[in-house]
JSON list of C-alpha atoms in Angstrom, two decimals:
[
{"chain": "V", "resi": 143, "resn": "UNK", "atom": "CA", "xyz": [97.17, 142.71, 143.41]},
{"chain": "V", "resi": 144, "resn": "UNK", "atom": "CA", "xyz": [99.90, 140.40, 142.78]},
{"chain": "V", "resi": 145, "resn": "UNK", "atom": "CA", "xyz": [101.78, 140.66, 139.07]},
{"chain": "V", "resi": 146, "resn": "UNK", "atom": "CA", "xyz": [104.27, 138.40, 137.34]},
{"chain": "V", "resi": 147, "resn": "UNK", "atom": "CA", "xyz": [106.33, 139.21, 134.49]},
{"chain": "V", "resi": 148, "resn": "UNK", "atom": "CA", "xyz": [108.56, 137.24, 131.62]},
{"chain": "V", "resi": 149, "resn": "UNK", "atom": "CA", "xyz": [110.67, 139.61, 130.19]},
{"chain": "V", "resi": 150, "resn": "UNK", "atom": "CA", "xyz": [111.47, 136.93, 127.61]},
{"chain": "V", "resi": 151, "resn": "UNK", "atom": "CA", "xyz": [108.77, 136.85, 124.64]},
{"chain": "V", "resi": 152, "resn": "UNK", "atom": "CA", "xyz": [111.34, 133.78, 123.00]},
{"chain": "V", "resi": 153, "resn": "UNK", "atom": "CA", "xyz": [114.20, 131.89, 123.88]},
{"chain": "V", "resi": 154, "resn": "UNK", "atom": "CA", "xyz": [115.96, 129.16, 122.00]},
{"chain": "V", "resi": 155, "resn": "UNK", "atom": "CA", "xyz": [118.79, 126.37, 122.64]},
{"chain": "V", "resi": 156, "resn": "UNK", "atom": "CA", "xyz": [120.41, 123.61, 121.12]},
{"chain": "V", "resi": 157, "resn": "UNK", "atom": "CA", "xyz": [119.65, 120.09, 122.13]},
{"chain": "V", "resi": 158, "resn": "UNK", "atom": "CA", "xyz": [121.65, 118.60, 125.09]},
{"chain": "V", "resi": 159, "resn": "UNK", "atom": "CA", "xyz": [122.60, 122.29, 126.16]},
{"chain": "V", "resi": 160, "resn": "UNK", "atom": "CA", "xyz": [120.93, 124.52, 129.41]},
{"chain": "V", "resi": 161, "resn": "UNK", "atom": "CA", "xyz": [118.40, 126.82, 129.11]},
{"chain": "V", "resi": 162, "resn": "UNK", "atom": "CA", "xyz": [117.16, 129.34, 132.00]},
{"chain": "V", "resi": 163, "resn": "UNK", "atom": "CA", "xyz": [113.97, 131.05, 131.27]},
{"chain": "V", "resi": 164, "resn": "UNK", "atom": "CA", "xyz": [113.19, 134.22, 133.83]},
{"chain": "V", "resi": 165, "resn": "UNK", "atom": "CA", "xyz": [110.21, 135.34, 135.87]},
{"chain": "V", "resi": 166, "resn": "UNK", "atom": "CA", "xyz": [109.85, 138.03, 138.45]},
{"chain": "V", "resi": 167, "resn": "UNK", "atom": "CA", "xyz": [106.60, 138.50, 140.62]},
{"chain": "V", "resi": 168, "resn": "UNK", "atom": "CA", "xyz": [105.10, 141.73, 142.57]},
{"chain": "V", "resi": 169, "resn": "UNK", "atom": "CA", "xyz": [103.34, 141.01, 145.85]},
{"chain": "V", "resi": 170, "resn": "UNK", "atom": "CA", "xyz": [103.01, 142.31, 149.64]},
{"chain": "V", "resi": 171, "resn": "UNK", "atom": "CA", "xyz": [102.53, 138.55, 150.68]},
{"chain": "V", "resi": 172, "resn": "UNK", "atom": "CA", "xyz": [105.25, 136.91, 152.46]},
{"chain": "V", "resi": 173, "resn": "UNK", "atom": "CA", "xyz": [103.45, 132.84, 152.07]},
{"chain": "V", "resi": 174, "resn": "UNK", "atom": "CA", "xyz": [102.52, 132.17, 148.20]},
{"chain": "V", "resi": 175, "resn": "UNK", "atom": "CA", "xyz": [103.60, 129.24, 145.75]},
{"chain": "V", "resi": 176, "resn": "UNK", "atom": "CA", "xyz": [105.13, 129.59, 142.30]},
{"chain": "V", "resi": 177, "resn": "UNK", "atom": "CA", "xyz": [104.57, 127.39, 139.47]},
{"chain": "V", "resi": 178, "resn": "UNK", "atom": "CA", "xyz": [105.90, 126.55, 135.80]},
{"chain": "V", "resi": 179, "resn": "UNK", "atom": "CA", "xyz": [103.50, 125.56, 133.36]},
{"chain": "V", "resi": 180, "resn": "UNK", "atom": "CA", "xyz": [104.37, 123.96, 130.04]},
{"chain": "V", "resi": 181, "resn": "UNK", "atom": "CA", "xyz": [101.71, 124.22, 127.24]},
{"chain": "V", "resi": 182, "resn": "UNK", "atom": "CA", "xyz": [103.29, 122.06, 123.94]},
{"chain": "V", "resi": 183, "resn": "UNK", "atom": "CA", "xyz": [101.32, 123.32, 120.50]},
{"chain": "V", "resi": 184, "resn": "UNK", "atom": "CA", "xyz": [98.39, 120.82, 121.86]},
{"chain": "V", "resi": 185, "resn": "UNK", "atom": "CA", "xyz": [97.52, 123.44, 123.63]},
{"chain": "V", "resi": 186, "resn": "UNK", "atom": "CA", "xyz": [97.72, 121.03, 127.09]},
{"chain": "V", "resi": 187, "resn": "UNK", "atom": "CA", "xyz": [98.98, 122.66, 130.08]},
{"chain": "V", "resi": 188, "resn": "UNK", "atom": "CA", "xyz": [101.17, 120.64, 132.03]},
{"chain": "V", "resi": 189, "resn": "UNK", "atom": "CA", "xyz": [102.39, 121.16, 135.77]},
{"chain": "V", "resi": 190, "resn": "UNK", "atom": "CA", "xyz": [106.44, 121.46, 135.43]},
{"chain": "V", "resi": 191, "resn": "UNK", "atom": "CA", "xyz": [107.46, 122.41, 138.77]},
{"chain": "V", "resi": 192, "resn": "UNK", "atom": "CA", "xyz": [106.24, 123.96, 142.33]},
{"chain": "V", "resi": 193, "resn": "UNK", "atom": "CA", "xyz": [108.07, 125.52, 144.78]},
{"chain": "V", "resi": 194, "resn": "UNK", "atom": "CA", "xyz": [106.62, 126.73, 148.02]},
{"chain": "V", "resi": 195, "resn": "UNK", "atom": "CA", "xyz": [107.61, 130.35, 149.39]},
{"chain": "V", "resi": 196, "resn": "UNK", "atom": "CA", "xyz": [108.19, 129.16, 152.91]},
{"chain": "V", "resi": 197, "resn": "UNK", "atom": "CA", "xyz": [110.60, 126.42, 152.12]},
{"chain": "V", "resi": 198, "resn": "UNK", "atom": "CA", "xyz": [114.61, 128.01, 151.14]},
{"chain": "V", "resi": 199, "resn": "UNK", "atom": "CA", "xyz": [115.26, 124.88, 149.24]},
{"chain": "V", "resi": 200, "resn": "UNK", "atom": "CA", "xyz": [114.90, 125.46, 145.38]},
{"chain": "V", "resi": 201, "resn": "UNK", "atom": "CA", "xyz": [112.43, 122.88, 143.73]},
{"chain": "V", "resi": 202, "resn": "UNK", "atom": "CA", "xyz": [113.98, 119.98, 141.39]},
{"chain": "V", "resi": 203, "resn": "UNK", "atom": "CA", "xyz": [112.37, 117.39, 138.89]},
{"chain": "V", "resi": 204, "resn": "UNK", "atom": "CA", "xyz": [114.41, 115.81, 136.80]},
{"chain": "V", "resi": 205, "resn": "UNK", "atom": "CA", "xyz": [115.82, 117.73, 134.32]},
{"chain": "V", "resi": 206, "resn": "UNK", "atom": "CA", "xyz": [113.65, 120.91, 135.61]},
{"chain": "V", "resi": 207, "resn": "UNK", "atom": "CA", "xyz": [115.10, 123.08, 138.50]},
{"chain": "V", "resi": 208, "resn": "UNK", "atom": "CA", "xyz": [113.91, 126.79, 139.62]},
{"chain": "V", "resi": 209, "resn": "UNK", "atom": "CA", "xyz": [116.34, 128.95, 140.86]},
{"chain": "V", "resi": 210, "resn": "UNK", "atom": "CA", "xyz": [114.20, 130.99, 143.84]},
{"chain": "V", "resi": 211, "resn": "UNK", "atom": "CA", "xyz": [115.09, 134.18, 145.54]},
{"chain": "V", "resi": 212, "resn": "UNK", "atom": "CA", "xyz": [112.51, 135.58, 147.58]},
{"chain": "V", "resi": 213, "resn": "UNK", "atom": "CA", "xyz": [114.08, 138.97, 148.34]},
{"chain": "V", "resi": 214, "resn": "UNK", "atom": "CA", "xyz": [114.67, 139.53, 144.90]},
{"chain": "V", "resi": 215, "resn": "UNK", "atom": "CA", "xyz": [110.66, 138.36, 143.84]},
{"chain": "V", "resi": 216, "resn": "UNK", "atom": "CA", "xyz": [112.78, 136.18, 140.95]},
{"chain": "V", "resi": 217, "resn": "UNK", "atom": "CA", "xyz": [111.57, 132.17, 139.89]},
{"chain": "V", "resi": 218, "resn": "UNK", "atom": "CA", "xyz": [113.70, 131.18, 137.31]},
{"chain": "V", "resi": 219, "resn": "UNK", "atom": "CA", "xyz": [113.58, 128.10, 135.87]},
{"chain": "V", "resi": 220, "resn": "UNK", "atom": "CA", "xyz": [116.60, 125.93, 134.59]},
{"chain": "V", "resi": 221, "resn": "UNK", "atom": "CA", "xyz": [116.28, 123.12, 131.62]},
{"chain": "V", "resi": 222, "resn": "UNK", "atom": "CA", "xyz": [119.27, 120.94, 131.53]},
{"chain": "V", "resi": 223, "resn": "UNK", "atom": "CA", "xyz": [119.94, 118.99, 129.00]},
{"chain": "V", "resi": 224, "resn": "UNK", "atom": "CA", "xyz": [117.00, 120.07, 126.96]},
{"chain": "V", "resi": 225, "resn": "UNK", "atom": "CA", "xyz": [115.22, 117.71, 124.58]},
{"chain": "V", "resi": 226, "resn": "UNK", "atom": "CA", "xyz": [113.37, 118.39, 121.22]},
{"chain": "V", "resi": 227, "resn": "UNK", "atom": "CA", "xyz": [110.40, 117.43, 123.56]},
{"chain": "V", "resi": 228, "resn": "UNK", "atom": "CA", "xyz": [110.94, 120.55, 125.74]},
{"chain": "V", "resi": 229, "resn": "UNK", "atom": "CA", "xyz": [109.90, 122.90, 123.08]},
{"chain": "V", "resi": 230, "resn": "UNK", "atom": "CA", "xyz": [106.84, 124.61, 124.01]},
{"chain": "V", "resi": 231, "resn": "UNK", "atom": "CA", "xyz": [105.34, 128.01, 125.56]},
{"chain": "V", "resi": 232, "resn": "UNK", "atom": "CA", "xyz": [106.28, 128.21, 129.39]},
{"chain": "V", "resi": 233, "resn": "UNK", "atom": "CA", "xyz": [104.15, 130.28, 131.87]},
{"chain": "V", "resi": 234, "resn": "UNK", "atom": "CA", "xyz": [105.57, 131.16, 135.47]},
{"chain": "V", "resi": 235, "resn": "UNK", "atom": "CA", "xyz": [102.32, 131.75, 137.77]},
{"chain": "V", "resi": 236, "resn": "UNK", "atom": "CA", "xyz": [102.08, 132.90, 141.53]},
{"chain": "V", "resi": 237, "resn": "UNK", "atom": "CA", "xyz": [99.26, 131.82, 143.76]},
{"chain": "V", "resi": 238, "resn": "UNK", "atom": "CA", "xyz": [98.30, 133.69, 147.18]},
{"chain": "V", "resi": 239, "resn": "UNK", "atom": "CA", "xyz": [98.54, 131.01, 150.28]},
{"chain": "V", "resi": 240, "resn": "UNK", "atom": "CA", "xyz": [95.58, 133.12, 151.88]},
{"chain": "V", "resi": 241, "resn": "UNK", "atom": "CA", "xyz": [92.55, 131.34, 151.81]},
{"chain": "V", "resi": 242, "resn": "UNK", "atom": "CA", "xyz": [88.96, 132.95, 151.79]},
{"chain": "V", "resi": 243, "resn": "UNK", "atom": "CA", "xyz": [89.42, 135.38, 148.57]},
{"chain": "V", "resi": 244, "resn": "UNK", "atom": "CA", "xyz": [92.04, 134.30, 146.72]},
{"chain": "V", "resi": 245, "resn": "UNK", "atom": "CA", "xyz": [90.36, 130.83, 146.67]},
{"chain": "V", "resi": 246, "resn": "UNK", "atom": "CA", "xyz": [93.44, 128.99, 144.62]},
{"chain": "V", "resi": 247, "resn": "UNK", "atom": "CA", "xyz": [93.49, 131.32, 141.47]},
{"chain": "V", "resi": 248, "resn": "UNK", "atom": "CA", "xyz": [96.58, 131.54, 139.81]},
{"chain": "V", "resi": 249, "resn": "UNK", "atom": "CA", "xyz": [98.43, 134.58, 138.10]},
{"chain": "V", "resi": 250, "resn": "UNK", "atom": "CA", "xyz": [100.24, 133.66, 135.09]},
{"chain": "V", "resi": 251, "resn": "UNK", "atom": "CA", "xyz": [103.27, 135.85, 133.33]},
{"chain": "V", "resi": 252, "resn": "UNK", "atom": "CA", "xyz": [102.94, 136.51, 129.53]},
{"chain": "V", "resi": 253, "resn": "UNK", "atom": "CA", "xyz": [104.78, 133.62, 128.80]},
{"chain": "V", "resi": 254, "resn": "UNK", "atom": "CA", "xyz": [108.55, 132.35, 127.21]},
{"chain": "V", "resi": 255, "resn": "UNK", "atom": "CA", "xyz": [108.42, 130.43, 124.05]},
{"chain": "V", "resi": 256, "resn": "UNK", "atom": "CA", "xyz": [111.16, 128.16, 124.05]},
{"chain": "V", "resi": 257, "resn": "UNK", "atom": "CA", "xyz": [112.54, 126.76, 120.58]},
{"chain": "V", "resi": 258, "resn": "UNK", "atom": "CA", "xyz": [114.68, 123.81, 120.77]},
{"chain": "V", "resi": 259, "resn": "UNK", "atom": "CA", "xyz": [117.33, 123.37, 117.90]},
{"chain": "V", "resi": 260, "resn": "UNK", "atom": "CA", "xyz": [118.74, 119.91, 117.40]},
{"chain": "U", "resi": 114, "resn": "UNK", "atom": "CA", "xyz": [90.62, 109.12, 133.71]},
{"chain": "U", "resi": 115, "resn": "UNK", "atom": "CA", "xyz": [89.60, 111.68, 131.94]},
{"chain": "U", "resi": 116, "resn": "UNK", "atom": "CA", "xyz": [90.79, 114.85, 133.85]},
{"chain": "U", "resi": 117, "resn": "UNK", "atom": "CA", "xyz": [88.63, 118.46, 132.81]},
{"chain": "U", "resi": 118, "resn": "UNK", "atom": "CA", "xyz": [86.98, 118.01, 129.87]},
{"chain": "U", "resi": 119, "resn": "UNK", "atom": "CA", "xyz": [86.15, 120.63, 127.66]},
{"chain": "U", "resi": 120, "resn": "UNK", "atom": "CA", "xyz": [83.52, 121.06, 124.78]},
{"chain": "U", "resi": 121, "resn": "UNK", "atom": "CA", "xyz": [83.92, 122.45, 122.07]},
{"chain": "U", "resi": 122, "resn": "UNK", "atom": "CA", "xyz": [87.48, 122.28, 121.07]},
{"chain": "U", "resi": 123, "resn": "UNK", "atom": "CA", "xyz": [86.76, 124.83, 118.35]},
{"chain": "U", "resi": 124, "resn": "UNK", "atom": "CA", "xyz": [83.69, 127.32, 117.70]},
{"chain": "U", "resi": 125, "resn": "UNK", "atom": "CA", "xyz": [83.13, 129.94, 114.91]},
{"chain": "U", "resi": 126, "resn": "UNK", "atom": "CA", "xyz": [80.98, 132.58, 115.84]},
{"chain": "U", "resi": 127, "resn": "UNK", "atom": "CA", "xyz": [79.21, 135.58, 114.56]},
{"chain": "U", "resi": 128, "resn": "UNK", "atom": "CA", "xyz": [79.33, 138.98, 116.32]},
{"chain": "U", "resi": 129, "resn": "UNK", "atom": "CA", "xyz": [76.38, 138.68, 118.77]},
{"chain": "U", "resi": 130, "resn": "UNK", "atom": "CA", "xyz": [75.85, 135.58, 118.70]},
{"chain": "U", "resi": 131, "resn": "UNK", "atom": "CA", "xyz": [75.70, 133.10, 121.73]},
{"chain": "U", "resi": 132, "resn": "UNK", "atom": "CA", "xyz": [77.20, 129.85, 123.70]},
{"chain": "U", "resi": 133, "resn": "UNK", "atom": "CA", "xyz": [78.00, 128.08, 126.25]},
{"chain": "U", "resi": 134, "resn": "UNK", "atom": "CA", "xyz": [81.59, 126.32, 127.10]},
{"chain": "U", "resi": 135, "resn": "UNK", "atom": "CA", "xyz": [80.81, 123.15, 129.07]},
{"chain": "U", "resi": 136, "resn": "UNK", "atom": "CA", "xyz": [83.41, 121.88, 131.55]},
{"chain": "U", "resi": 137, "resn": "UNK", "atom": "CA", "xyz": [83.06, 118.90, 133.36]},
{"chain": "U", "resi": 138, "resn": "UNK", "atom": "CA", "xyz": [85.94, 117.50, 135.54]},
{"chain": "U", "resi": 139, "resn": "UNK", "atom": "CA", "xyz": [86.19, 113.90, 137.68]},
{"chain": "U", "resi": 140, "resn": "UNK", "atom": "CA", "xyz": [87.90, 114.23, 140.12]},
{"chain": "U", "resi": 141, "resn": "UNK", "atom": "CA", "xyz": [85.71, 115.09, 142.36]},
{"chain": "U", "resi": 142, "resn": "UNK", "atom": "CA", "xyz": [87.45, 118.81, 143.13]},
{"chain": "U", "resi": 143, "resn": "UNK", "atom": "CA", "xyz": [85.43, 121.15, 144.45]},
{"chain": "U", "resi": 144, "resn": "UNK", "atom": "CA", "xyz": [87.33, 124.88, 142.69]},
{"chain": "U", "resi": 145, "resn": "UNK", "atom": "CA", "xyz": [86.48, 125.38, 139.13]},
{"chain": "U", "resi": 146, "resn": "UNK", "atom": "CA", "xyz": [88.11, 128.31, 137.08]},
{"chain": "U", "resi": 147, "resn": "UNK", "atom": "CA", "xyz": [87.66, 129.93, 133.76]},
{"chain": "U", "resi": 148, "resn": "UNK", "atom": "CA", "xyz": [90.66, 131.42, 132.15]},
{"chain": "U", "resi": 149, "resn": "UNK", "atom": "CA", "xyz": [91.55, 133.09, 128.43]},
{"chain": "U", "resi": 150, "resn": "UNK", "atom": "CA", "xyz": [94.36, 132.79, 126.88]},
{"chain": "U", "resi": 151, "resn": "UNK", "atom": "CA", "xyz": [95.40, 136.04, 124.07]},
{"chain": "U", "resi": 152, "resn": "UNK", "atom": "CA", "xyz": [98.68, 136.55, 122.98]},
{"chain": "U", "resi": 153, "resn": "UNK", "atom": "CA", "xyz": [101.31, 138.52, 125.03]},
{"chain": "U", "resi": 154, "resn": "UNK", "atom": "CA", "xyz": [99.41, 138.16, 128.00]},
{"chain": "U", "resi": 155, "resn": "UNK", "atom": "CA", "xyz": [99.12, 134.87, 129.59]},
{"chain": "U", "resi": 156, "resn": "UNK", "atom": "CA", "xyz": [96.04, 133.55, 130.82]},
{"chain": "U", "resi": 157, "resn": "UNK", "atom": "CA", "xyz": [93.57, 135.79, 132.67]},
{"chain": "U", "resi": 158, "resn": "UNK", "atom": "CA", "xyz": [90.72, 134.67, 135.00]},
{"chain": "U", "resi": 159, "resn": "UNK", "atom": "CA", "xyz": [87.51, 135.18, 133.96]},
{"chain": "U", "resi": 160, "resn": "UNK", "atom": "CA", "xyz": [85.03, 133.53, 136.87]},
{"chain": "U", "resi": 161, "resn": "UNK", "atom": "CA", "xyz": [85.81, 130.96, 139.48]},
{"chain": "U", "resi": 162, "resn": "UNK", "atom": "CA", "xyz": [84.16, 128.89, 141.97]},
{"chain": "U", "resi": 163, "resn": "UNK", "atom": "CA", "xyz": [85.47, 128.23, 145.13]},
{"chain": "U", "resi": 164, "resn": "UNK", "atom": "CA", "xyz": [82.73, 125.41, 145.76]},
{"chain": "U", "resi": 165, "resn": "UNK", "atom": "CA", "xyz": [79.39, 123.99, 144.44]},
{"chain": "U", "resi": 166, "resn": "UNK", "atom": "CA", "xyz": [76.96, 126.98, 144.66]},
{"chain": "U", "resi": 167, "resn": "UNK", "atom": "CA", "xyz": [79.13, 129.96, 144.74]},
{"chain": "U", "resi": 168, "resn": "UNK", "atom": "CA", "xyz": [80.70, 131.92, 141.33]},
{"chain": "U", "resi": 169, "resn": "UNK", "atom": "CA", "xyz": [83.32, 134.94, 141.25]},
{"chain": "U", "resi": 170, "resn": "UNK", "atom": "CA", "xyz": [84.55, 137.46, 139.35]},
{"chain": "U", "resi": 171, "resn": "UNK", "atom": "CA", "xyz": [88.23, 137.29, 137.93]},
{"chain": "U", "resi": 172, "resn": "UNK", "atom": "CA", "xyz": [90.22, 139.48, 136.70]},
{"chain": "U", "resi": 173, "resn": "UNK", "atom": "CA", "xyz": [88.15, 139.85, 133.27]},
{"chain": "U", "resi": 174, "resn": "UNK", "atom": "CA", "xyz": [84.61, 139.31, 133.98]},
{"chain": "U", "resi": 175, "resn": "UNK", "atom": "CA", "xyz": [82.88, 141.86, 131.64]},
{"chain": "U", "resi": 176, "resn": "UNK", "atom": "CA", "xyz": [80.76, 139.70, 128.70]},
{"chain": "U", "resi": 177, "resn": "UNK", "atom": "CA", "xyz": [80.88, 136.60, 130.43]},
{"chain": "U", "resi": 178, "resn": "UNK", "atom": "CA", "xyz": [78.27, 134.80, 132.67]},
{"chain": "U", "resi": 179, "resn": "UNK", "atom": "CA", "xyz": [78.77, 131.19, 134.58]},
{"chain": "U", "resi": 180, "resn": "UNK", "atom": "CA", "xyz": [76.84, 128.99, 136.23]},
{"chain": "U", "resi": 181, "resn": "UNK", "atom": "CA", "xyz": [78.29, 126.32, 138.57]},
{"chain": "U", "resi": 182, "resn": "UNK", "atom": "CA", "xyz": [75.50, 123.31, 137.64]},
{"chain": "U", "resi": 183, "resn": "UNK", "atom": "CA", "xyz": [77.11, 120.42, 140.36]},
{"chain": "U", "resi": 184, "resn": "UNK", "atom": "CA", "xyz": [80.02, 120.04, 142.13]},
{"chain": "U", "resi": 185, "resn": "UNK", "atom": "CA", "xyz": [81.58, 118.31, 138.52]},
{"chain": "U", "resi": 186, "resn": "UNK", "atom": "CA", "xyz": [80.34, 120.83, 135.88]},
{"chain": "U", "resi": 187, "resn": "UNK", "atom": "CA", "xyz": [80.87, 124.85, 135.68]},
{"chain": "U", "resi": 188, "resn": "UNK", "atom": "CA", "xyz": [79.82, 126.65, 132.40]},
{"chain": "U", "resi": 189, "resn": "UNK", "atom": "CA", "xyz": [80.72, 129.74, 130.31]},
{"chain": "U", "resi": 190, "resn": "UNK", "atom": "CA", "xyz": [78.48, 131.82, 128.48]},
{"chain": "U", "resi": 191, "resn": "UNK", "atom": "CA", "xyz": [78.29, 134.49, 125.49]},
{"chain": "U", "resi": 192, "resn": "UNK", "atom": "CA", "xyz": [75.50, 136.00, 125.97]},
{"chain": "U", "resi": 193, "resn": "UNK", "atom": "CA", "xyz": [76.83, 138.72, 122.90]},
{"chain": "U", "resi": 194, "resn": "UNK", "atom": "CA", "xyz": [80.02, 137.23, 121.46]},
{"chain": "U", "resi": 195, "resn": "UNK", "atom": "CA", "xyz": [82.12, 140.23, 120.42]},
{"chain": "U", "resi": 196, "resn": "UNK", "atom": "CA", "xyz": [85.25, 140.25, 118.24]},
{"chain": "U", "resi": 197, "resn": "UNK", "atom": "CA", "xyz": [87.28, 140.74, 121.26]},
{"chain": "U", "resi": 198, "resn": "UNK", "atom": "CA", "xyz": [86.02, 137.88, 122.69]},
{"chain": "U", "resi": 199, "resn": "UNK", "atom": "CA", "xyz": [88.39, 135.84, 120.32]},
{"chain": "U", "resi": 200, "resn": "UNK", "atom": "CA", "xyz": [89.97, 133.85, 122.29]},
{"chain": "U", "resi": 201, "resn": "UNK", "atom": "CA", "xyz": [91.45, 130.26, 123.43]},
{"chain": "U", "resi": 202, "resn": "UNK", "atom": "CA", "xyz": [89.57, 129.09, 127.00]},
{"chain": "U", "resi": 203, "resn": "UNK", "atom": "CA", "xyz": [90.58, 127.40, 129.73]},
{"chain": "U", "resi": 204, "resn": "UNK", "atom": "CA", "xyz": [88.67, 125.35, 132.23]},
{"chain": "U", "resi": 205, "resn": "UNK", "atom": "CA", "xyz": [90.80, 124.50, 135.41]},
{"chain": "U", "resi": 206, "resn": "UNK", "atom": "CA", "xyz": [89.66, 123.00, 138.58]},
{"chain": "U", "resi": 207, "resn": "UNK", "atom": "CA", "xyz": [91.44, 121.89, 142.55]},
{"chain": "U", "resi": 208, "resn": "UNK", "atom": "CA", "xyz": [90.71, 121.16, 145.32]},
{"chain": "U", "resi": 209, "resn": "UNK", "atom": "CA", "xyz": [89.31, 123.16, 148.16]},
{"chain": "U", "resi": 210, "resn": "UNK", "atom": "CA", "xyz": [91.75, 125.88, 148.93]},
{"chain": "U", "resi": 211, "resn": "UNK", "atom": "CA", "xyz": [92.84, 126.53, 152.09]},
{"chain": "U", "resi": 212, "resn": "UNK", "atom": "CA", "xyz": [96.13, 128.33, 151.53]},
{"chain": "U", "resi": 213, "resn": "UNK", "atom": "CA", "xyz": [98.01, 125.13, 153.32]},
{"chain": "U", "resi": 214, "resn": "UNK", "atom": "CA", "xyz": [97.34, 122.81, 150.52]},
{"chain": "U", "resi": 215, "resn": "UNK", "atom": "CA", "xyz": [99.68, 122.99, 146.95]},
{"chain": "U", "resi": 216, "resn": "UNK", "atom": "CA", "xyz": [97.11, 121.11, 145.21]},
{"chain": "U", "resi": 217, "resn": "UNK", "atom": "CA", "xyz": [97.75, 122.20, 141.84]},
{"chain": "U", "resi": 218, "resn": "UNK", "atom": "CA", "xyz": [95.13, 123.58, 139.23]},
{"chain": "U", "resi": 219, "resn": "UNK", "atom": "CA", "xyz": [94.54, 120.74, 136.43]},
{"chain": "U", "resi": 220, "resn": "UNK", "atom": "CA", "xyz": [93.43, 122.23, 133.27]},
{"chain": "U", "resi": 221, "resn": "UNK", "atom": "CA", "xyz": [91.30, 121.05, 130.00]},
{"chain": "U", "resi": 222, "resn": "UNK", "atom": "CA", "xyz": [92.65, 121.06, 127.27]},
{"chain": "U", "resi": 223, "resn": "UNK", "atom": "CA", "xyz": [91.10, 124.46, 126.05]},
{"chain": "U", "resi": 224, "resn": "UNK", "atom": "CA", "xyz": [88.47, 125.45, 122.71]},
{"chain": "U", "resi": 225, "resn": "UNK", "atom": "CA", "xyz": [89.59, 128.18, 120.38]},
{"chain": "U", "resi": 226, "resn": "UNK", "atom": "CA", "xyz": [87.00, 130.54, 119.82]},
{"chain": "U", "resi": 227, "resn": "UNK", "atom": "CA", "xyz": [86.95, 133.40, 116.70]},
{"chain": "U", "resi": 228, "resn": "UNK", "atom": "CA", "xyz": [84.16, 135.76, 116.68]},
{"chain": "U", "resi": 229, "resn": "UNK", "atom": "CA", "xyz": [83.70, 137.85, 113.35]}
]
C-alpha cells in the first residue's frame, strides 16, 4: 500500500516571501500522479497542482510550483510570493495510474497548515 | 453548476443513533468516494464506487454502509453512530478511471459530524 507523509504539522511566512511545504510518498509503482490540495477554513478543497510521474518536467501554475524527484519519492511544493489568500491547510496526495483496483482513490498526507503573516 | 453537493453541512448526534450523508454530484462522473477527515491524519477513504452499481471498501470501512442509488447520487450511513465516528466527511467524485486519465477528484464541500 502506498503512504505519504508531511513532516510539517505548520509552517508560516510573511506576505510577498517563498514558502516550500514538503511531502514524501512510499510506493513499488513506477506510473502514479501527485497532487496538492488546498482546503481554506471553508472547509472547500481545491485542486492546486498535478504533476504526472512519467513526465521529468516539474508542474507550474502561477504562483504554485512542485519541486519532483522521483528517486527520492519527494513532491514539494513552492509558494512564491505568497498572499494572505494562500493561508490554508495543504494536503499532498498520490494516486496509483493502475486501473481495475485502485479505481482513482487518492492517498492524502496528514497535512501542512500554512499561516501567512502580512 | 453546482459541483458535489453535500447534505447536511452539520449534524449532532447521539451515541447509536443513525443517518444518512446524501451526495449528489452533476457532472455526470461515474467514481464516487467517501472520505473522513480527523486531525493529524488527512483524509481516509471510507467506500468508493468505481461506477453505477458497484461499492468498495476503503481504507476505513468498519461502521459505515453505502449505497450507490444512480449514476449522480452515492450515500453514507450510521447505522450506530459512535463517538469515534466524529468526524468531518467528504464526498468526492471523477470520472471513470483508467489509470491514463488525470481527471482529478472534485470534492463537496464536507458536513461536520459530533457524536456524544
Amino acid at each position: 500500500a502506498q503512504t505519504v507523509t508531511q513532516s510539517q504539522p505548520e509552517m508560516s511566512v510573511q506576505e510577498a516571501e517563498t514558502v516550500t511545504l514538503s511531502c514524501t510518498y512510499d510506493t513499488s509503482e513506477s506510473d502514479y500522479y501527485l497532487f496538492w490540495y488546498k482546503q481554506p477554513p471553508s472547509r472547500q478543497m481545491i485542486l492546486v497542482i498535478r504533476q504526472e510521474a512519467y513526465k521529468q518536467q516539474n508542474a507550474t501554475e502561477n504562483r504554485f510550483s512542485v519541486n519532483f524527484q522521483k528517486a527520492a519519492k519527494s513532491f514539494s511544493l513552492k509558494i512564491s510570493d505568497s498572499q494572505l489568500g494562500d493561508a490554508a491547510m495543504y494536503f499532498c496526495a498520490y494516486r496509483s495510474a493502475k486501473g481495475g483496483t485502485s479505481y482513482g482513490k487518492l492517498t492524502f498526507g496528514q497535512g501542512t497548515i500554512l499561516t501567512v503573516h502580512p | 453548476n453546482a459541483g458535489v453537493t453535500q447534505t447536511p453541512k452539520f449534524q449532532v448526534l447521539k451515541t447509536g443513533q443513525s443517518m444518512t450523508l446524501q451526495c449528489a454530484q452533476d457532472m455526470n462522473h461515474n467514481s464516487m468516494y467517501w472520505y473522513r477527515q480527523d486531525p493529524g491524519m488527512g483524509l481516509r477513504l471510507i467506500y468508493y464506487s468505481a461506477s453505477e452499481g458497484t461499492t468498495d471498501k476503503g481504507e476505513v470501512p468498519n461502521g459505515y454502509n453505502v449505497s450507490r442509488l444512480n449514476k449522480r447520487e452515492f450515500s453514507l450511513r450510521l447505522e450506530s453512530a459512535a463517538p469515534s465516528q466524529t468526524s468531518v466527511y467528504f464526498c468526492a467524485s471523477s470520472e471513470l478511471w483508467t489509470g491514463e486519465n488525470n481527471s482529478p477528484l472534485h470534492f463537496g464541500n464536507g458536513t461536520r459530524l459530533t457524536v456524544t
